[in-house]
mmCIF file with all atom_site columns, C-alpha atoms and ligand atoms in Angstrom:
data_model
loop_
_atom_site.group_PDB
_atom_site.id
_atom_site.type_symbol
_atom_site.label_atom_id
_atom_site.label_alt_id
_atom_site.label_comp_id
_atom_site.label_asym_id
_atom_site.label_entity_id
_atom_site.label_seq_id
_atom_site.pdbx_PDB_ins_code
_atom_site.Cartn_x
_atom_site.Cartn_y
_atom_site.Cartn_z
_atom_site.occupancy
_atom_site.B_iso_or_equiv
_atom_site.pdbx_formal_charge
_atom_site.auth_seq_id
_atom_site.auth_comp_id
_atom_site.auth_asym_id
_atom_site.auth_atom_id
_atom_site.pdbx_PDB_model_num
ATOM   1   C CA  . MET S 1 1   ? 0.000   0.000  0.000   1.00 0.00 ? 1   MET S CA  1
ATOM   2   C CA  . THR S 1 2   ? 1.363   3.425  -0.961  1.00 0.00 ? 2   THR S CA  1
ATOM   3   C CA  . VAL S 1 3   ? 1.490   5.963  1.841   1.00 0.00 ? 3   VAL S CA  1
ATOM   4   C CA  . TYR S 1 4   ? 1.301   9.517  0.520   1.00 0.00 ? 4   TYR S CA  1
ATOM   5   C CA  . PRO S 1 5   ? 2.637   12.508 2.454   1.00 0.00 ? 5   PRO S CA  1
ATOM   6   C CA  . GLY S 1 6   ? -0.548  14.548 1.838   1.00 0.00 ? 6   GLY S CA  1
ATOM   7   C CA  . ASN S 1 7   ? -3.962  13.894 3.338   1.00 0.00 ? 7   ASN S CA  1
ATOM   8   C CA  . LEU S 1 8   ? -7.148  12.912 1.585   1.00 0.00 ? 8   LEU S CA  1
ATOM   9   C CA  . PHE S 1 9   ? -10.245 14.112 3.442   1.00 0.00 ? 9   PHE S CA  1
ATOM   10  C CA  . VAL S 1 10  ? -13.574 12.723 2.299   1.00 0.00 ? 10  VAL S CA  1
ATOM   11  C CA  . VAL S 1 11  ? -16.719 14.456 3.496   1.00 0.00 ? 11  VAL S CA  1
ATOM   12  C CA  . ALA S 1 12  ? -20.184 12.948 3.096   1.00 0.00 ? 12  ALA S CA  1
ATOM   13  C CA  . ALA S 1 13  ? -23.576 13.989 4.438   1.00 0.00 ? 13  ALA S CA  1
ATOM   14  C CA  . PRO S 1 14  ? -27.240 13.768 3.542   1.00 0.00 ? 14  PRO S CA  1
ATOM   15  C CA  . SER S 1 15  ? -28.404 16.718 1.449   1.00 0.00 ? 15  SER S CA  1
ATOM   16  C CA  . GLY S 1 16  ? -29.290 19.672 3.652   1.00 0.00 ? 16  GLY S CA  1
ATOM   17  C CA  . ALA S 1 17  ? -26.802 18.808 6.407   1.00 0.00 ? 17  ALA S CA  1
ATOM   18  C CA  . GLY S 1 18  ? -24.549 21.711 5.379   1.00 0.00 ? 18  GLY S CA  1
ATOM   19  C CA  . LYS S 1 19  ? -21.654 19.815 3.830   1.00 0.00 ? 19  LYS S CA  1
ATOM   20  C CA  . SER S 1 20  ? -20.900 22.269 0.999   1.00 0.00 ? 20  SER S CA  1
ATOM   21  C CA  . SER S 1 21  ? -20.967 25.384 3.215   1.00 0.00 ? 21  SER S CA  1
ATOM   22  C CA  . LEU S 1 22  ? -18.644 23.769 5.746   1.00 0.00 ? 22  LEU S CA  1
ATOM   23  C CA  . VAL S 1 23  ? -16.152 22.599 3.131   1.00 0.00 ? 23  VAL S CA  1
ATOM   24  C CA  . LYS S 1 24  ? -16.238 25.990 1.418   1.00 0.00 ? 24  LYS S CA  1
ATOM   25  C CA  . ALA S 1 25  ? -15.600 27.800 4.720   1.00 0.00 ? 25  ALA S CA  1
ATOM   26  C CA  . LEU S 1 26  ? -12.710 25.442 5.520   1.00 0.00 ? 26  LEU S CA  1
ATOM   27  C CA  . MET S 1 27  ? -11.071 26.086 2.162   1.00 0.00 ? 27  MET S CA  1
ATOM   28  C CA  . GLU S 1 28  ? -11.395 29.846 2.621   1.00 0.00 ? 28  GLU S CA  1
ATOM   29  C CA  . LEU S 1 29  ? -9.527  29.554 5.930   1.00 0.00 ? 29  LEU S CA  1
ATOM   30  C CA  . ASP S 1 30  ? -6.972  26.996 4.850   1.00 0.00 ? 30  ASP S CA  1
ATOM   31  C CA  . SER S 1 31  ? -5.444  27.277 1.377   1.00 0.00 ? 31  SER S CA  1
ATOM   32  C CA  . ARG S 1 32  ? -3.497  24.053 1.853   1.00 0.00 ? 32  ARG S CA  1
ATOM   33  C CA  . VAL S 1 33  ? -6.740  22.125 1.477   1.00 0.00 ? 33  VAL S CA  1
ATOM   34  C CA  . GLN S 1 34  ? -7.739  21.888 -2.175  1.00 0.00 ? 34  GLN S CA  1
ATOM   35  C CA  . PRO S 1 35  ? -10.924 20.531 -3.721  1.00 0.00 ? 35  PRO S CA  1
ATOM   36  C CA  . SER S 1 36  ? -11.073 18.022 -6.535  1.00 0.00 ? 36  SER S CA  1
ATOM   37  C CA  . VAL S 1 37  ? -13.488 18.660 -9.401  1.00 0.00 ? 37  VAL S CA  1
ATOM   38  C CA  . SER S 1 38  ? -15.585 15.560 -10.124 1.00 0.00 ? 38  SER S CA  1
ATOM   39  C CA  . HIS S 1 39  ? -17.073 14.423 -13.406 1.00 0.00 ? 39  HIS S CA  1
ATOM   40  C CA  . THR S 1 40  ? -20.845 14.163 -13.643 1.00 0.00 ? 40  THR S CA  1
ATOM   41  C CA  . THR S 1 41  ? -23.407 13.195 -16.261 1.00 0.00 ? 41  THR S CA  1
ATOM   42  C CA  . ARG S 1 42  ? -25.978 15.648 -14.882 1.00 0.00 ? 42  ARG S CA  1
ATOM   43  C CA  . ALA S 1 43  ? -26.576 18.971 -16.625 1.00 0.00 ? 43  ALA S CA  1
ATOM   44  C CA  . PRO S 1 44  ? -25.184 22.221 -15.146 1.00 0.00 ? 44  PRO S CA  1
ATOM   45  C CA  . ARG S 1 45  ? -27.563 24.112 -12.815 1.00 0.00 ? 45  ARG S CA  1
ATOM   46  C CA  . GLY S 1 46  ? -27.845 27.903 -12.570 1.00 0.00 ? 46  GLY S CA  1
ATOM   47  C CA  . GLN S 1 47  ? -24.434 29.571 -12.621 1.00 0.00 ? 47  GLN S CA  1
ATOM   48  C CA  . GLU S 1 48  ? -22.432 26.343 -12.591 1.00 0.00 ? 48  GLU S CA  1
ATOM   49  C CA  . GLN S 1 49  ? -19.445 26.269 -14.953 1.00 0.00 ? 49  GLN S CA  1
ATOM   50  C CA  . HIS S 1 50  ? -17.667 23.391 -16.637 1.00 0.00 ? 50  HIS S CA  1
ATOM   51  C CA  . GLY S 1 51  ? -14.399 22.819 -14.808 1.00 0.00 ? 51  GLY S CA  1
ATOM   52  C CA  . ARG S 1 52  ? -15.412 24.797 -11.721 1.00 0.00 ? 52  ARG S CA  1
ATOM   53  C CA  . GLU S 1 53  ? -18.236 22.940 -9.943  1.00 0.00 ? 53  GLU S CA  1
ATOM   54  C CA  . TYR S 1 54  ? -17.954 19.835 -12.103 1.00 0.00 ? 54  TYR S CA  1
ATOM   55  C CA  . LEU S 1 55  ? -16.620 18.505 -15.371 1.00 0.00 ? 55  LEU S CA  1
ATOM   56  C CA  . PHE S 1 56  ? -19.944 17.963 -17.139 1.00 0.00 ? 56  PHE S CA  1
ATOM   57  C CA  . VAL S 1 57  ? -19.743 15.023 -19.536 1.00 0.00 ? 57  VAL S CA  1
ATOM   58  C CA  . ASN S 1 58  ? -22.205 12.887 -21.486 1.00 0.00 ? 58  ASN S CA  1
ATOM   59  C CA  . ASP S 1 59  ? -22.836 9.199  -20.854 1.00 0.00 ? 59  ASP S CA  1
ATOM   60  C CA  . LEU S 1 60  ? -20.422 8.053  -23.550 1.00 0.00 ? 60  LEU S CA  1
ATOM   61  C CA  . ALA S 1 61  ? -17.559 10.147 -22.208 1.00 0.00 ? 61  ALA S CA  1
ATOM   62  C CA  . PHE S 1 62  ? -18.295 8.887  -18.687 1.00 0.00 ? 62  PHE S CA  1
ATOM   63  C CA  . ASP S 1 63  ? -18.272 5.268  -19.951 1.00 0.00 ? 63  ASP S CA  1
ATOM   64  C CA  . ASP S 1 64  ? -14.858 5.910  -21.486 1.00 0.00 ? 64  ASP S CA  1
ATOM   65  C CA  . LEU S 1 65  ? -13.484 7.255  -18.213 1.00 0.00 ? 65  LEU S CA  1
ATOM   66  C CA  . VAL S 1 66  ? -14.786 4.181  -16.384 1.00 0.00 ? 66  VAL S CA  1
ATOM   67  C CA  . ARG S 1 67  ? -13.236 1.915  -19.010 1.00 0.00 ? 67  ARG S CA  1
ATOM   68  C CA  . THR S 1 68  ? -9.844  3.606  -18.863 1.00 0.00 ? 68  THR S CA  1
ATOM   69  C CA  . ASP S 1 69  ? -9.797  3.355  -15.068 1.00 0.00 ? 69  ASP S CA  1
ATOM   70  C CA  . ALA S 1 70  ? -9.656  7.141  -14.670 1.00 0.00 ? 70  ALA S CA  1
ATOM   71  C CA  . PHE S 1 71  ? -11.817 7.139  -11.527 1.00 0.00 ? 71  PHE S CA  1
ATOM   72  C CA  . LEU S 1 72  ? -10.820 6.503  -7.964  1.00 0.00 ? 72  LEU S CA  1
ATOM   73  C CA  . GLU S 1 73  ? -14.518 5.840  -7.378  1.00 0.00 ? 73  GLU S CA  1
ATOM   74  C CA  . TRP S 1 74  ? -17.789 6.546  -9.081  1.00 0.00 ? 74  TRP S CA  1
ATOM   75  C CA  . ALA S 1 75  ? -21.428 6.144  -8.101  1.00 0.00 ? 75  ALA S CA  1
ATOM   76  C CA  . HIS S 1 76  ? -25.031 6.673  -9.155  1.00 0.00 ? 76  HIS S CA  1
ATOM   77  C CA  . VAL S 1 77  ? -26.459 9.523  -7.095  1.00 0.00 ? 77  VAL S CA  1
ATOM   78  C CA  . HIS S 1 78  ? -29.999 10.835 -7.552  1.00 0.00 ? 78  HIS S CA  1
ATOM   79  C CA  . GLY S 1 79  ? -30.252 9.321  -11.045 1.00 0.00 ? 79  GLY S CA  1
ATOM   80  C CA  . HIS S 1 80  ? -26.909 10.574 -12.419 1.00 0.00 ? 80  HIS S CA  1
ATOM   81  C CA  . ARG S 1 81  ? -23.349 9.329  -12.371 1.00 0.00 ? 81  ARG S CA  1
ATOM   82  C CA  . TYR S 1 82  ? -20.551 11.103 -10.513 1.00 0.00 ? 82  TYR S CA  1
ATOM   83  C CA  . GLY S 1 83  ? -16.868 10.165 -10.450 1.00 0.00 ? 83  GLY S CA  1
ATOM   84  C CA  . THR S 1 84  ? -13.655 11.303 -8.753  1.00 0.00 ? 84  THR S CA  1
ATOM   85  C CA  . SER S 1 85  ? -10.551 11.564 -10.973 1.00 0.00 ? 85  SER S CA  1
ATOM   86  C CA  . LYS S 1 86  ? -7.710  9.407  -9.784  1.00 0.00 ? 86  LYS S CA  1
ATOM   87  C CA  . LYS S 1 87  ? -4.706  11.222 -11.251 1.00 0.00 ? 87  LYS S CA  1
ATOM   88  C CA  . THR S 1 88  ? -5.209  14.777 -9.948  1.00 0.00 ? 88  THR S CA  1
ATOM   89  C CA  . ILE S 1 89  ? -5.709  13.506 -6.411  1.00 0.00 ? 89  ILE S CA  1
ATOM   90  C CA  . GLN S 1 90  ? -2.777  11.115 -6.426  1.00 0.00 ? 90  GLN S CA  1
ATOM   91  C CA  . ASP S 1 91  ? -0.459  13.796 -7.856  1.00 0.00 ? 91  ASP S CA  1
ATOM   92  C CA  . ARG S 1 92  ? -1.436  16.337 -5.235  1.00 0.00 ? 92  ARG S CA  1
ATOM   93  C CA  . ILE S 1 93  ? -1.194  14.112 -2.177  1.00 0.00 ? 93  ILE S CA  1
ATOM   94  C CA  . ALA S 1 94  ? 2.045   12.584 -3.507  1.00 0.00 ? 94  ALA S CA  1
ATOM   95  C CA  . GLN S 1 95  ? 3.477   16.137 -3.380  1.00 0.00 ? 95  GLN S CA  1
ATOM   96  C CA  . GLY S 1 96  ? 2.340   16.568 0.228   1.00 0.00 ? 96  GLY S CA  1
ATOM   97  C CA  . GLY S 1 97  ? -0.796  18.611 -0.469  1.00 0.00 ? 97  GLY S CA  1
ATOM   98  C CA  . ASP S 1 98  ? -4.177  17.989 1.145   1.00 0.00 ? 98  ASP S CA  1
ATOM   99  C CA  . VAL S 1 99  ? -7.277  17.248 -0.898  1.00 0.00 ? 99  VAL S CA  1
ATOM   100 C CA  . ILE S 1 100 ? -10.882 17.384 0.258   1.00 0.00 ? 100 ILE S CA  1
ATOM   101 C CA  . LEU S 1 101 ? -13.644 15.505 -1.518  1.00 0.00 ? 101 LEU S CA  1
ATOM   102 C CA  . GLU S 1 102 ? -17.313 16.234 -1.129  1.00 0.00 ? 102 GLU S CA  1
ATOM   103 C CA  . ILE S 1 103 ? -18.915 13.060 -2.333  1.00 0.00 ? 103 ILE S CA  1
ATOM   104 C CA  . ASP S 1 104 ? -21.749 10.716 -1.458  1.00 0.00 ? 104 ASP S CA  1
ATOM   105 C CA  . PHE S 1 105 ? -21.364 8.005  1.194   1.00 0.00 ? 105 PHE S CA  1
ATOM   106 C CA  . GLN S 1 106 ? -21.005 5.141  -1.332  1.00 0.00 ? 106 GLN S CA  1
ATOM   107 C CA  . GLY S 1 107 ? -18.021 6.900  -2.932  1.00 0.00 ? 107 GLY S CA  1
ATOM   108 C CA  . ALA S 1 108 ? -16.458 7.600  0.457   1.00 0.00 ? 108 ALA S CA  1
ATOM   109 C CA  . VAL S 1 109 ? -16.565 3.945  1.431   1.00 0.00 ? 109 VAL S CA  1
ATOM   110 C CA  . GLN S 1 110 ? -15.042 2.921  -1.922  1.00 0.00 ? 110 GLN S CA  1
ATOM   111 C CA  . ILE S 1 111 ? -12.182 5.388  -1.431  1.00 0.00 ? 111 ILE S CA  1
ATOM   112 C CA  . LYS S 1 112 ? -11.319 4.008  2.005   1.00 0.00 ? 112 LYS S CA  1
ATOM   113 C CA  . LYS S 1 113 ? -10.794 0.594  0.397   1.00 0.00 ? 113 LYS S CA  1
ATOM   114 C CA  . ILE S 1 114 ? -8.198  2.062  -1.975  1.00 0.00 ? 114 ILE S CA  1
ATOM   115 C CA  . PHE S 1 115 ? -6.660  4.742  0.263   1.00 0.00 ? 115 PHE S CA  1
ATOM   116 C CA  . ASN S 1 116 ? -6.630  3.184  3.677   1.00 0.00 ? 116 ASN S CA  1
ATOM   117 C CA  . ASN S 1 117 ? -5.278  6.462  5.045   1.00 0.00 ? 117 ASN S CA  1
ATOM   118 C CA  . ALA S 1 118 ? -8.143  8.559  3.691   1.00 0.00 ? 118 ALA S CA  1
ATOM   119 C CA  . VAL S 1 119 ? -9.902  10.409 6.503   1.00 0.00 ? 119 VAL S CA  1
ATOM   120 C CA  . LEU S 1 120 ? -13.665 9.870  6.267   1.00 0.00 ? 120 LEU S CA  1
ATOM   121 C CA  . ILE S 1 121 ? -15.878 12.515 7.823   1.00 0.00 ? 121 ILE S CA  1
ATOM   122 C CA  . PHE S 1 122 ? -19.673 12.266 8.079   1.00 0.00 ? 122 PHE S CA  1
ATOM   123 C CA  . ILE S 1 123 ? -21.762 15.350 8.757   1.00 0.00 ? 123 ILE S CA  1
ATOM   124 C CA  . LEU S 1 124 ? -25.056 14.853 10.559  1.00 0.00 ? 124 LEU S CA  1
ATOM   125 C CA  . PRO S 1 125 ? -27.920 17.298 11.070  1.00 0.00 ? 125 PRO S CA  1
ATOM   126 C CA  . PRO S 1 126 ? -29.021 17.687 14.712  1.00 0.00 ? 126 PRO S CA  1
ATOM   127 C CA  . SER S 1 127 ? -32.434 16.125 13.924  1.00 0.00 ? 127 SER S CA  1
ATOM   128 C CA  . LEU S 1 128 ? -34.698 15.037 11.075  1.00 0.00 ? 128 LEU S CA  1
ATOM   129 C CA  . LEU S 1 129 ? -36.990 17.950 11.853  1.00 0.00 ? 129 LEU S CA  1
ATOM   130 C CA  . GLU S 1 130 ? -34.143 20.429 11.439  1.00 0.00 ? 130 GLU S CA  1
ATOM   131 C CA  . LEU S 1 131 ? -32.997 18.708 8.237   1.00 0.00 ? 131 LEU S CA  1
ATOM   132 C CA  . ARG S 1 132 ? -36.500 19.103 6.796   1.00 0.00 ? 132 ARG S CA  1
ATOM   133 C CA  . ALA S 1 133 ? -36.597 22.756 7.871   1.00 0.00 ? 133 ALA S CA  1
ATOM   134 C CA  . ARG S 1 134 ? -33.232 23.427 6.166   1.00 0.00 ? 134 ARG S CA  1
ATOM   135 C CA  . LEU S 1 135 ? -34.343 21.765 2.936   1.00 0.00 ? 135 LEU S CA  1
ATOM   136 C CA  . LYS S 1 136 ? -37.538 23.840 2.980   1.00 0.00 ? 136 LYS S CA  1
ATOM   137 C CA  . ARG S 1 137 ? -35.603 27.053 3.658   1.00 0.00 ? 137 ARG S CA  1
ATOM   138 C CA  . ARG S 1 138 ? -33.270 26.278 0.758   1.00 0.00 ? 138 ARG S CA  1
ATOM   139 C CA  . GLY S 1 139 ? -36.362 26.479 -1.459  1.00 0.00 ? 139 GLY S CA  1
ATOM   140 C CA  . GLU S 1 140 ? -34.931 24.278 -4.204  1.00 0.00 ? 140 GLU S CA  1
ATOM   141 C CA  . ASP S 1 141 ? -37.195 21.260 -3.875  1.00 0.00 ? 141 ASP S CA  1
ATOM   142 C CA  . SER S 1 142 ? -40.911 20.441 -3.891  1.00 0.00 ? 142 SER S CA  1
ATOM   143 C CA  . ASP S 1 143 ? -42.476 18.803 -0.799  1.00 0.00 ? 143 ASP S CA  1
ATOM   144 C CA  . GLU S 1 144 ? -42.359 15.447 -2.603  1.00 0.00 ? 144 GLU S CA  1
ATOM   145 C CA  . VAL S 1 145 ? -38.630 15.763 -3.339  1.00 0.00 ? 145 VAL S CA  1
ATOM   146 C CA  . ILE S 1 146 ? -38.009 16.834 0.268   1.00 0.00 ? 146 ILE S CA  1
ATOM   147 C CA  . ASP S 1 147 ? -39.852 13.705 1.494   1.00 0.00 ? 147 ASP S CA  1
ATOM   148 C CA  . LEU S 1 148 ? -37.617 11.599 -0.753  1.00 0.00 ? 148 LEU S CA  1
ATOM   149 C CA  . ARG S 1 149 ? -34.458 13.364 0.461   1.00 0.00 ? 149 ARG S CA  1
ATOM   150 C CA  . ILE S 1 150 ? -35.458 12.752 4.083   1.00 0.00 ? 150 ILE S CA  1
ATOM   151 C CA  . LYS S 1 151 ? -36.119 9.083  3.369   1.00 0.00 ? 151 LYS S CA  1
ATOM   152 C CA  . ASN S 1 152 ? -32.719 8.772  1.668   1.00 0.00 ? 152 ASN S CA  1
ATOM   153 C CA  . ALA S 1 153 ? -31.075 10.682 4.522   1.00 0.00 ? 153 ALA S CA  1
ATOM   154 C CA  . GLU S 1 154 ? -32.364 8.132  7.032   1.00 0.00 ? 154 GLU S CA  1
ATOM   155 C CA  . ILE S 1 155 ? -30.754 5.324  5.028   1.00 0.00 ? 155 ILE S CA  1
ATOM   156 C CA  . GLU S 1 156 ? -27.505 7.242  4.405   1.00 0.00 ? 156 GLU S CA  1
ATOM   157 C CA  . MET S 1 157 ? -27.057 8.299  8.046   1.00 0.00 ? 157 MET S CA  1
ATOM   158 C CA  . LYS S 1 158 ? -26.926 4.656  9.140   1.00 0.00 ? 158 LYS S CA  1
ATOM   159 C CA  . ARG S 1 159 ? -23.608 4.475  7.217   1.00 0.00 ? 159 ARG S CA  1
ATOM   160 C CA  . ALA S 1 160 ? -22.031 7.082  9.494   1.00 0.00 ? 160 ALA S CA  1
ATOM   161 C CA  . GLN S 1 161 ? -20.625 4.108  11.428  1.00 0.00 ? 161 GLN S CA  1
ATOM   162 C CA  . ASP S 1 162 ? -18.226 3.399  8.501   1.00 0.00 ? 162 ASP S CA  1
ATOM   163 C CA  . PHE S 1 163 ? -16.621 6.840  8.873   1.00 0.00 ? 163 PHE S CA  1
ATOM   164 C CA  . ASP S 1 164 ? -13.638 7.893  10.994  1.00 0.00 ? 164 ASP S CA  1
ATOM   165 C CA  . PHE S 1 165 ? -15.227 11.103 12.299  1.00 0.00 ? 165 PHE S CA  1
ATOM   166 C CA  . VAL S 1 166 ? -18.729 12.443 12.820  1.00 0.00 ? 166 VAL S CA  1
ATOM   167 C CA  . ILE S 1 167 ? -19.578 16.132 12.978  1.00 0.00 ? 167 ILE S CA  1
ATOM   168 C CA  . ILE S 1 168 ? -22.999 17.249 14.136  1.00 0.00 ? 168 ILE S CA  1
ATOM   169 C CA  . ASN S 1 169 ? -23.862 20.460 12.332  1.00 0.00 ? 169 ASN S CA  1
ATOM   170 C CA  . GLU S 1 170 ? -26.049 22.087 14.939  1.00 0.00 ? 170 GLU S CA  1
ATOM   171 C CA  . MET S 1 171 ? -24.194 25.389 15.066  1.00 0.00 ? 171 MET S CA  1
ATOM   172 C CA  . PHE S 1 172 ? -22.193 26.269 11.979  1.00 0.00 ? 172 PHE S CA  1
ATOM   173 C CA  . GLU S 1 173 ? -19.216 27.796 13.810  1.00 0.00 ? 173 GLU S CA  1
ATOM   174 C CA  . LYS S 1 174 ? -18.888 24.802 16.114  1.00 0.00 ? 174 LYS S CA  1
ATOM   175 C CA  . ALA S 1 175 ? -19.107 22.363 13.187  1.00 0.00 ? 175 ALA S CA  1
ATOM   176 C CA  . LEU S 1 176 ? -16.453 24.350 11.316  1.00 0.00 ? 176 LEU S CA  1
ATOM   177 C CA  . PHE S 1 177 ? -14.211 24.254 14.387  1.00 0.00 ? 177 PHE S CA  1
ATOM   178 C CA  . ASP S 1 178 ? -14.671 20.457 14.496  1.00 0.00 ? 178 ASP S CA  1
ATOM   179 C CA  . LEU S 1 179 ? -13.733 20.155 10.823  1.00 0.00 ? 179 LEU S CA  1
ATOM   180 C CA  . LYS S 1 180 ? -10.636 22.344 11.292  1.00 0.00 ? 180 LYS S CA  1
ATOM   181 C CA  . THR S 1 181 ? -9.645  20.227 14.306  1.00 0.00 ? 181 THR S CA  1
ATOM   182 C CA  . ILE S 1 182 ? -9.809  17.017 12.283  1.00 0.00 ? 182 ILE S CA  1
ATOM   183 C CA  . VAL S 1 183 ? -7.662  18.531 9.506   1.00 0.00 ? 183 VAL S CA  1
ATOM   184 C CA  . HIS S 1 184 ? -5.196  19.940 12.016  1.00 0.00 ? 184 HIS S CA  1
ATOM   185 C CA  . SER S 1 185 ? -4.863  16.679 13.938  1.00 0.00 ? 185 SER S CA  1
ATOM   186 C CA  . GLN S 1 186 ? -3.812  14.839 10.759  1.00 0.00 ? 186 GLN S CA  1
ATOM   187 C CA  . ARG S 1 187 ? -0.985  17.322 10.373  1.00 0.00 ? 187 ARG S CA  1
ATOM   188 C CA  . LEU S 1 188 ? 0.257   16.519 13.881  1.00 0.00 ? 188 LEU S CA  1
ATOM   189 C CA  . LYS S 1 189 ? 0.773   12.833 13.145  1.00 0.00 ? 189 LYS S CA  1
ATOM   190 C CA  . TYR S 1 190 ? 4.359   11.633 13.349  1.00 0.00 ? 190 TYR S CA  1
ATOM   191 C CA  . PRO S 1 191 ? 5.098   11.228 9.604   1.00 0.00 ? 191 PRO S CA  1
ATOM   192 C CA  . ALA S 1 192 ? 3.503   14.593 8.796   1.00 0.00 ? 192 ALA S CA  1
ATOM   193 C CA  . GLN S 1 193 ? 5.443   16.433 11.519  1.00 0.00 ? 193 GLN S CA  1
ATOM   194 C CA  . ARG S 1 194 ? 8.629   14.587 10.574  1.00 0.00 ? 194 ARG S CA  1
ATOM   195 C CA  . ARG S 1 195 ? 8.255   15.853 7.028   1.00 0.00 ? 195 ARG S CA  1
ATOM   196 C CA  . ALA S 1 196 ? 7.057   19.392 7.787   1.00 0.00 ? 196 ALA S CA  1
ATOM   197 C CA  . ARG S 1 197 ? 9.569   20.094 10.588  1.00 0.00 ? 197 ARG S CA  1
ATOM   198 C CA  . SER S 1 198 ? 12.532  17.984 9.490   1.00 0.00 ? 198 SER S CA  1
ATOM   199 C CA  . GLU S 1 199 ? 15.058  20.566 10.788  1.00 0.00 ? 199 GLU S CA  1
ATOM   200 C CA  . ILE S 1 200 ? 13.771  20.166 14.366  1.00 0.00 ? 200 ILE S CA  1
ATOM   201 C CA  . PHE S 1 201 ? 13.828  16.381 14.140  1.00 0.00 ? 201 PHE S CA  1
ATOM   202 C CA  . ALA S 1 202 ? 17.409  16.544 12.818  1.00 0.00 ? 202 ALA S CA  1
ATOM   203 C CA  . ALA S 1 203 ? 18.503  18.918 15.584  1.00 0.00 ? 203 ALA S CA  1
ATOM   204 C CA  . LEU S 1 204 ? 16.946  16.611 18.168  1.00 0.00 ? 204 LEU S CA  1
ATOM   205 C CA  . ASN S 1 205 ? 18.567  13.538 16.605  1.00 0.00 ? 205 ASN S CA  1
ATOM   206 C CA  . ILE S 1 206 ? 15.215  11.868 16.061  1.00 0.00 ? 206 ILE S CA  1
ATOM   207 C CA  . PRO S 1 207 ? 15.079  9.447  13.126  1.00 0.00 ? 207 PRO S CA  1
HETATM 208 P P1  . LIG K 2 .   ? -25.152 17.660 -6.758  1.00 0.00 ? 1   LIG K P1  1
HETATM 209 O O1  . LIG K 2 .   ? -25.683 17.140 -8.079  1.00 0.00 ? 1   LIG K O1  1
HETATM 210 O O2  . LIG K 2 .   ? -26.254 18.194 -5.895  1.00 0.00 ? 1   LIG K O2  1
HETATM 211 O O3  . LIG K 2 .   ? -24.014 18.618 -6.961  1.00 0.00 ? 1   LIG K O3  1
HETATM 212 O O4  . LIG K 2 .   ? -24.529 16.423 -5.973  1.00 0.00 ? 1   LIG K O4  1
HETATM 213 C C1  . LIG K 2 .   ? -25.287 15.297 -5.654  1.00 0.00 ? 1   LIG K C1  1
HETATM 214 C C2  . LIG K 2 .   ? -24.483 14.354 -4.770  1.00 0.00 ? 1   LIG K C2  1
HETATM 215 O O5  . LIG K 2 .   ? -23.395 13.763 -5.499  1.00 0.00 ? 1   LIG K O5  1
HETATM 216 C C3  . LIG K 2 .   ? -23.839 15.034 -3.559  1.00 0.00 ? 1   LIG K C3  1
HETATM 217 O O6  . LIG K 2 .   ? -24.030 14.194 -2.422  1.00 0.00 ? 1   LIG K O6  1
HETATM 218 C C4  . LIG K 2 .   ? -22.395 15.091 -3.939  1.00 0.00 ? 1   LIG K C4  1
HETATM 219 O O7  . LIG K 2 .   ? -21.562 15.120 -2.811  1.00 0.00 ? 1   LIG K O7  1
HETATM 220 C C5  . LIG K 2 .   ? -22.236 13.796 -4.699  1.00 0.00 ? 1   LIG K C5  1
HETATM 221 N N1  . LIG K 2 .   ? -21.023 13.778 -5.518  1.00 0.00 ? 1   LIG K N1  1
HETATM 222 C C6  . LIG K 2 .   ? -20.422 14.833 -6.136  1.00 0.00 ? 1   LIG K C6  1
HETATM 223 N N2  . LIG K 2 .   ? -19.298 14.434 -6.765  1.00 0.00 ? 1   LIG K N2  1
HETATM 224 C C7  . LIG K 2 .   ? -19.170 13.100 -6.533  1.00 0.00 ? 1   LIG K C7  1
HETATM 225 C C8  . LIG K 2 .   ? -18.197 12.120 -6.919  1.00 0.00 ? 1   LIG K C8  1
HETATM 226 O O8  . LIG K 2 .   ? -17.207 12.377 -7.596  1.00 0.00 ? 1   LIG K O8  1
HETATM 227 N N3  . LIG K 2 .   ? -18.431 10.849 -6.473  1.00 0.00 ? 1   LIG K N3  1
HETATM 228 C C9  . LIG K 2 .   ? -19.510 10.505 -5.724  1.00 0.00 ? 1   LIG K C9  1
HETATM 229 N N4  . LIG K 2 .   ? -19.614 9.234  -5.325  1.00 0.00 ? 1   LIG K N4  1
HETATM 230 N N5  . LIG K 2 .   ? -20.433 11.404 -5.340  1.00 0.00 ? 1   LIG K N5  1
HETATM 231 C C10 . LIG K 2 .   ? -20.270 12.689 -5.745  1.00 0.00 ? 1   LIG K C10 1
#
């Protein structure tokens, strides 16, 4: 198994739990954490741009990427296919950078099988009632779609047990602090410190 000097953080959550806002806030505070742009077969929404939110591809192009083993993982989510590019992530973490993926729980579990050192983080809402209220406030979905999202959320949340860390997004600032703490703690592990502060280790005669 290859051990890379950088960290791969994988964040999953049911829709409405606040995953995207938390990841975005983390990246604004910490430029060492970079996102990875996934491929998807769904059409762009609103202001989304090819290459920024996603690489939007058709079914044939997606099939080709699957065939050529370009994905670290891919999954069907809400009727479309989404996949994480292998090469960009491997290159970045091989150079000691940190990557954060915002993907669904199936993809997260697949990644852990390949990158045993990936750090899996599950974000939970404080309650189903609050999750429903957030989805309603977001105003993107009909009542029927919200019912479906809640039903899916109940199934997805049972998989939180496969993750390394759980953050309960009750108060945004507290949840962001938790996320920063997880990222920071990875950087305090022996191999990471040994690499980042090699001059201190050398001066202290530590191998
Ligand atoms: P949306 O279409 O709303 O942007 O995303 C729908 C779901 O697909 C979200 O849960 C998102 O995290 C997930 N997703 C986005 N990119 C990937 C990916 O590369 N792989 C997997 N497995 N899920 C993804």
